[in-house]
Amino acid sequence: EVQLVESGGGLVQPGGSLRLSCVASGFTFSSYSMNWVRQAPGKGLEWVSYISSSGSIIYYADSVKGRFTISRDNAKNALYLQMNSLRAEDTAVYYCARVGYCSSTSCVDYWGQGTLVTVSS
Amino acid sequence: DIVMTQTPLSSPVTLGQPASISCRSSQSLVHSDGNTYLSWLHQRPGQPPRLLIYKISNRFSGVPDRFSGSGAGTDFTLKISRVEAEDVGVYYCMQATQFPLYTFGQGTKLEIK
């Protein structure tokens, strides 16, 4: 069974930093690309960042570019999101989501339970 | 970025009756590889999103056949043939054609009358 478990969320002051983790199980983590997607309270979904299976290809949404860093440790089956210079508008539940294979093409197929990040003084 | 627009934003339905949600993209979702990367997600209250449909009309593993997807180009529809209590929540369309710039619709809240 595919499982993605996020952790590391919490309350942080504006300008502060936080590091999120997502531990994967039930599949060969090193074979799959991953995403971070966030959801502000009561709002819709916003893609944040993507990392390829090897970690060699990385993309960011403009809203977080230069402040957030995605990384992974395939030996630990773990995905990370280092968030610096946090702003109030970064307040959201952060989900890790797997890029799987649906009928031989890619699809975002499994999502973790999410971890809440609150940026407030 | 591709903008995804869903209608309606709220849909009260009676148990056992059909429901339909529309999603329109600001530009064609046909990828250069010929595929159309339009998915539908379902999010129950307090839960993460769950994949229902991928590439317009393909049901993901374990998704009941009362869910179906259709459409082409810029206009897409999710239909539930007979709504059950467990179907409540918010439904999102999502495009992956403009990878990595995934974008989502605003969400449609399905509730029971």
PDB file of N, CA, C and O in Angstrom, chain A residues 63-101:
ATOM      1  N   SER A  63       5.682  31.727  -6.959  1.00  0.00           N
ATOM      2  CA  SER A  63       5.348  32.269  -5.638  1.00  0.00           C
ATOM      3  C   SER A  63       6.344  31.846  -4.555  1.00  0.00           C
ATOM      4  O   SER A  63       6.396  32.465  -3.484  1.00  0.00           O
ATOM      5  N   VAL A  64       7.126  30.791  -4.808  1.00  0.00           N
ATOM      6  CA  VAL A  64       8.051  30.304  -3.783  1.00  0.00           C
ATOM      7  C   VAL A  64       9.505  30.282  -4.273  1.00  0.00           C
ATOM      8  O   VAL A  64      10.417  29.990  -3.478  1.00  0.00           O
ATOM      9  N   LYS A  65       9.712  30.588  -5.548  1.00  0.00           N
ATOM     10  CA  LYS A  65      11.059  30.530  -6.116  1.00  0.00           C
ATOM     11  C   LYS A  65      11.993  31.455  -5.360  1.00  0.00           C
ATOM     12  O   LYS A  65      11.649  32.598  -5.055  1.00  0.00           O
ATOM     13  N   GLY A  66      13.169  30.935  -5.008  1.00  0.00           N
ATOM     14  CA  GLY A  66      14.157  31.709  -4.282  1.00  0.00           C
ATOM     15  C   GLY A  66      14.002  31.626  -2.776  1.00  0.00           C
ATOM     16  O   GLY A  66      14.897  32.053  -2.034  1.00  0.00           O
ATOM     17  N   ARG A  67      12.878  31.099  -2.310  1.00  0.00           N
ATOM     18  CA  ARG A  67      12.643  30.977  -0.862  1.00  0.00           C
ATOM     19  C   ARG A  67      12.540  29.520  -0.416  1.00  0.00           C
ATOM     20  O   ARG A  67      12.927  29.190   0.709  1.00  0.00           O
ATOM     21  N   PHE A  68      12.006  28.670  -1.264  1.00  0.00           N
ATOM     22  CA  PHE A  68      11.815  27.253  -0.924  1.00  0.00           C
ATOM     23  C   PHE A  68      12.826  26.408  -1.691  1.00  0.00           C
ATOM     24  O   PHE A  68      13.186  26.729  -2.831  1.00  0.00           O
ATOM     25  N   THR A  69      13.235  25.290  -1.066  1.00  0.00           N
ATOM     26  CA  THR A  69      14.140  24.344  -1.710  1.00  0.00           C
ATOM     27  C   THR A  69      13.617  22.927  -1.517  1.00  0.00           C
ATOM     28  O   THR A  69      13.415  22.485  -0.375  1.00  0.00           O
ATOM     29  N   ILE A  70      13.387  22.244  -2.616  1.00  0.00           N
ATOM     30  CA  ILE A  70      12.948  20.852  -2.561  1.00  0.00           C
ATOM     31  C   ILE A  70      14.168  19.951  -2.678  1.00  0.00           C
ATOM     32  O   ILE A  70      15.136  20.276  -3.373  1.00  0.00           O
ATOM     33  N   SER A  71      14.136  18.834  -1.980  1.00  0.00           N
ATOM     34  CA  SER A  71      15.226  17.860  -2.077  1.00  0.00           C
ATOM     35  C   SER A  71      14.679  16.485  -1.690  1.00  0.00           C
ATOM     36  O   SER A  71      13.547  16.367  -1.229  1.00  0.00           O
ATOM     37  N   ARG A  72      15.500  15.474  -1.896  1.00  0.00           N
ATOM     38  CA  ARG A  72      15.094  14.122  -1.536  1.00  0.00           C
ATOM     39  C   ARG A  72      16.303  13.297  -1.144  1.00  0.00           C
ATOM     40  O   ARG A  72      17.434  13.575  -1.584  1.00  0.00           O
ATOM     41  N   ASP A  73      16.053  12.272  -0.343  1.00  0.00           N
ATOM     42  CA  ASP A  73      17.087  11.311   0.041  1.00  0.00           C
ATOM     43  C   ASP A  73      16.504   9.932  -0.273  1.00  0.00           C
ATOM     44  O   ASP A  73      15.697   9.409   0.511  1.00  0.00           O
ATOM     45  N   ASN A  74      16.879   9.383  -1.397  1.00  0.00           N
ATOM     46  CA  ASN A  74      16.300   8.109  -1.826  1.00  0.00           C
ATOM     47  C   ASN A  74      16.692   6.957  -0.904  1.00  0.00           C
ATOM     48  O   ASN A  74      15.973   5.968  -0.799  1.00  0.00           O
ATOM     49  N   ALA A  75      17.817   7.083  -0.224  1.00  0.00           N
ATOM     50  CA  ALA A  75      18.228   6.037   0.713  1.00  0.00           C
ATOM     51  C   ALA A  75      17.310   5.997   1.928  1.00  0.00           C
ATOM     52  O   ALA A  75      17.148   4.953   2.561  1.00  0.00           O
ATOM     53  N   LYS A  76      16.711   7.150   2.236  1.00  0.00           N
ATOM     54  CA  LYS A  76      15.812   7.232   3.384  1.00  0.00           C
ATOM     55  C   LYS A  76      14.342   7.267   2.971  1.00  0.00           C
ATOM     56  O   LYS A  76      13.461   7.438   3.829  1.00  0.00           O
ATOM     57  N   ASN A  77      14.077   7.139   1.678  1.00  0.00           N
ATOM     58  CA  ASN A  77      12.692   7.229   1.180  1.00  0.00           C
ATOM     59  C   ASN A  77      12.023   8.519   1.633  1.00  0.00           C
ATOM     60  O   ASN A  77      10.841   8.519   2.026  1.00  0.00           O
ATOM     61  N   ALA A  78      12.753   9.603   1.556  1.00  0.00           N
ATOM     62  CA  ALA A  78      12.254  10.854   2.107  1.00  0.00           C
ATOM     63  C   ALA A  78      12.332  12.008   1.118  1.00  0.00           C
ATOM     64  O   ALA A  78      13.294  12.137   0.350  1.00  0.00           O
ATOM     65  N   LEU A  79      11.327  12.845   1.173  1.00  0.00           N
ATOM     66  CA  LEU A  79      11.225  14.071   0.388  1.00  0.00           C
ATOM     67  C   LEU A  79      11.203  15.234   1.377  1.00  0.00           C
ATOM     68  O   LEU A  79      10.622  15.116   2.462  1.00  0.00           O
ATOM     69  N   TYR A  80      11.825  16.343   0.992  1.00  0.00           N
ATOM     70  CA  TYR A  80      11.902  17.480   1.895  1.00  0.00           C
ATOM     71  C   TYR A  80      11.473  18.767   1.199  1.00  0.00           C
ATOM     72  O   TYR A  80      11.538  18.890  -0.030  1.00  0.00           O
ATOM     73  N   LEU A  81      11.071  19.736   2.019  1.00  0.00           N
ATOM     74  CA  LEU A  81      10.828  21.084   1.521  1.00  0.00           C
ATOM     75  C   LEU A  81      11.364  22.051   2.572  1.00  0.00           C
ATOM     76  O   LEU A  81      10.814  22.157   3.665  1.00  0.00           O
ATOM     77  N   GLN A  82      12.479  22.707   2.235  1.00  0.00           N
ATOM     78  CA  GLN A  82      13.041  23.729   3.111  1.00  0.00           C
ATOM     79  C   GLN A  82      12.387  25.050   2.746  1.00  0.00           C
ATOM     80  O   GLN A  82      12.468  25.490   1.595  1.00  0.00           O
ATOM     81  N   MET A  83      11.739  25.662   3.723  1.00  0.00           N
ATOM     82  CA  MET A  83      10.999  26.901   3.475  1.00  0.00           C
ATOM     83  C   MET A  83      11.633  28.030   4.284  1.00  0.00           C
ATOM     84  O   MET A  83      11.676  27.968   5.520  1.00  0.00           O
ATOM     85  N   ASN A  84      12.155  29.020   3.590  1.00  0.00           N
ATOM     86  CA  ASN A  84      12.776  30.178   4.228  1.00  0.00           C
ATOM     87  C   ASN A  84      11.989  31.445   3.909  1.00  0.00           C
ATOM     88  O   ASN A  84      11.147  31.448   3.010  1.00  0.00           O
ATOM     89  N   SER A  85      12.273  32.501   4.647  1.00  0.00           N
ATOM     90  CA  SER A  85      11.611  33.799   4.432  1.00  0.00           C
ATOM     91  C   SER A  85      10.102  33.642   4.323  1.00  0.00           C
ATOM     92  O   SER A  85       9.460  34.161   3.402  1.00  0.00           O
ATOM     93  N   LEU A  86       9.534  32.928   5.271  1.00  0.00           N
ATOM     94  CA  LEU A  86       8.112  32.614   5.203  1.00  0.00           C
ATOM     95  C   LEU A  86       7.245  33.853   5.368  1.00  0.00           C
ATOM     96  O   LEU A  86       7.583  34.792   6.107  1.00  0.00           O
ATOM     97  N   ARG A  87       6.123  33.840   4.660  1.00  0.00           N
ATOM     98  CA  ARG A  87       5.178  34.949   4.665  1.00  0.00           C
ATOM     99  C   ARG A  87       3.811  34.436   5.131  1.00  0.00           C
ATOM    100  O   ARG A  87       3.540  33.224   5.067  1.00  0.00           O
ATOM    101  N   ALA A  88       2.954  35.346   5.503  1.00  0.00           N
ATOM    102  CA  ALA A  88       1.612  34.957   5.938  1.00  0.00           C
ATOM    103  C   ALA A  88       0.882  34.164   4.854  1.00  0.00           C
ATOM    104  O   ALA A  88       0.152  33.213   5.151  1.00  0.00           O
ATOM    105  N   GLU A  89       1.120  34.530   3.618  1.00  0.00           N
ATOM    106  CA  GLU A  89       0.433  33.862   2.505  1.00  0.00           C
ATOM    107  C   GLU A  89       0.943  32.452   2.230  1.00  0.00           C
ATOM    108  O   GLU A  89       0.401  31.740   1.379  1.00  0.00           O
ATOM    109  N   ASP A  90       1.987  32.037   2.959  1.00  0.00           N
ATOM    110  CA  ASP A  90       2.454  30.651   2.845  1.00  0.00           C
ATOM    111  C   ASP A  90       1.689  29.719   3.786  1.00  0.00           C
ATOM    112  O   ASP A  90       1.903  28.501   3.759  1.00  0.00           O
ATOM    113  N   THR A  91       0.832  30.293   4.613  1.00  0.00           N
ATOM    114  CA  THR A  91       0.025  29.489   5.521  1.00  0.00           C
ATOM    115  C   THR A  91      -0.862  28.538   4.729  1.00  0.00           C
ATOM    116  O   THR A  91      -1.657  28.970   3.892  1.00  0.00           O
ATOM    117  N   ALA A  92      -0.707  27.246   5.001  1.00  0.00           N
ATOM    118  CA  ALA A  92      -1.428  26.241   4.222  1.00  0.00           C
ATOM    119  C   ALA A  92      -1.142  24.855   4.768  1.00  0.00           C
ATOM    120  O   ALA A  92      -0.203  24.661   5.550  1.00  0.00           O
ATOM    121  N   VAL A  93      -1.942  23.910   4.344  1.00  0.00           N
ATOM    122  CA  VAL A  93      -1.604  22.499   4.499  1.00  0.00           C
ATOM    123  C   VAL A  93      -0.736  22.125   3.306  1.00  0.00           C
ATOM    124  O   VAL A  93      -1.104  22.414   2.161  1.00  0.00           O
ATOM    125  N   TYR A  94       0.404  21.518   3.597  1.00  0.00           N
ATOM    126  CA  TYR A  94       1.333  21.119   2.545  1.00  0.00           C
ATOM    127  C   TYR A  94       1.241  19.610   2.352  1.00  0.00           C
ATOM    128  O   TYR A  94       1.411  18.844   3.314  1.00  0.00           O
ATOM    129  N   TYR A  95       0.965  19.208   1.124  1.00  0.00           N
ATOM    130  CA  TYR A  95       0.862  17.798   0.773  1.00  0.00           C
ATOM    131  C   TYR A  95       2.044  17.392  -0.099  1.00  0.00           C
ATOM    132  O   TYR A  95       2.428  18.137  -1.012  1.00  0.00           O
ATOM    133  N   CYS A  96       2.584  16.212   0.147  1.00  0.00           N
ATOM    134  CA  CYS A  96       3.462  15.617  -0.847  1.00  0.00           C
ATOM    135  C   CYS A  96       2.594  14.708  -1.719  1.00  0.00           C
ATOM    136  O   CYS A  96       1.617  14.118  -1.240  1.00  0.00           O
ATOM    137  N   ALA A  97       2.909  14.653  -2.985  1.00  0.00           N
ATOM    138  CA  ALA A  97       2.097  13.900  -3.942  1.00  0.00           C
ATOM    139  C   ALA A  97       3.011  13.210  -4.947  1.00  0.00           C
ATOM    140  O   ALA A  97       3.916  13.840  -5.498  1.00  0.00           O
ATOM    141  N   ARG A  98       2.745  11.943  -5.175  1.00  0.00           N
ATOM    142  CA  ARG A  98       3.575  11.150  -6.065  1.00  0.00           C
ATOM    143  C   ARG A  98       3.170  11.324  -7.520  1.00  0.00           C
ATOM    144  O   ARG A  98       1.976  11.424  -7.837  1.00  0.00           O
ATOM    145  N   VAL A  99       4.172  11.325  -8.397  1.00  0.00           N
ATOM    146  CA  VAL A  99       3.911  11.270  -9.835  1.00  0.00           C
ATOM    147  C   VAL A  99       4.014   9.815 -10.238  1.00  0.00           C
ATOM    148  O   VAL A  99       5.101   9.248 -10.335  1.00  0.00           O
ATOM    149  N   GLY A 100       2.880   9.186 -10.444  1.00  0.00           N
ATOM    150  CA  GLY A 100       2.842   7.775 -10.774  1.00  0.00           C
ATOM    151  C   GLY A 100       2.703   7.546 -12.269  1.00  0.00           C
ATOM    152  O   GLY A 100       2.886   8.453 -13.079  1.00  0.00           O
ATOM    153  N   TYR A 101       2.360   6.309 -12.601  1.00  0.00           N
ATOM    154  CA  TYR A 101       2.187   5.920 -14.001  1.00  0.00           C
ATOM    155  C   TYR A 101       0.756   5.430 -14.203  1.00  0.00           C
ATOM    156  O   TYR A 101       0.346   4.444 -13.600  1.00  0.00           O
TER     157      TYR A 101
END
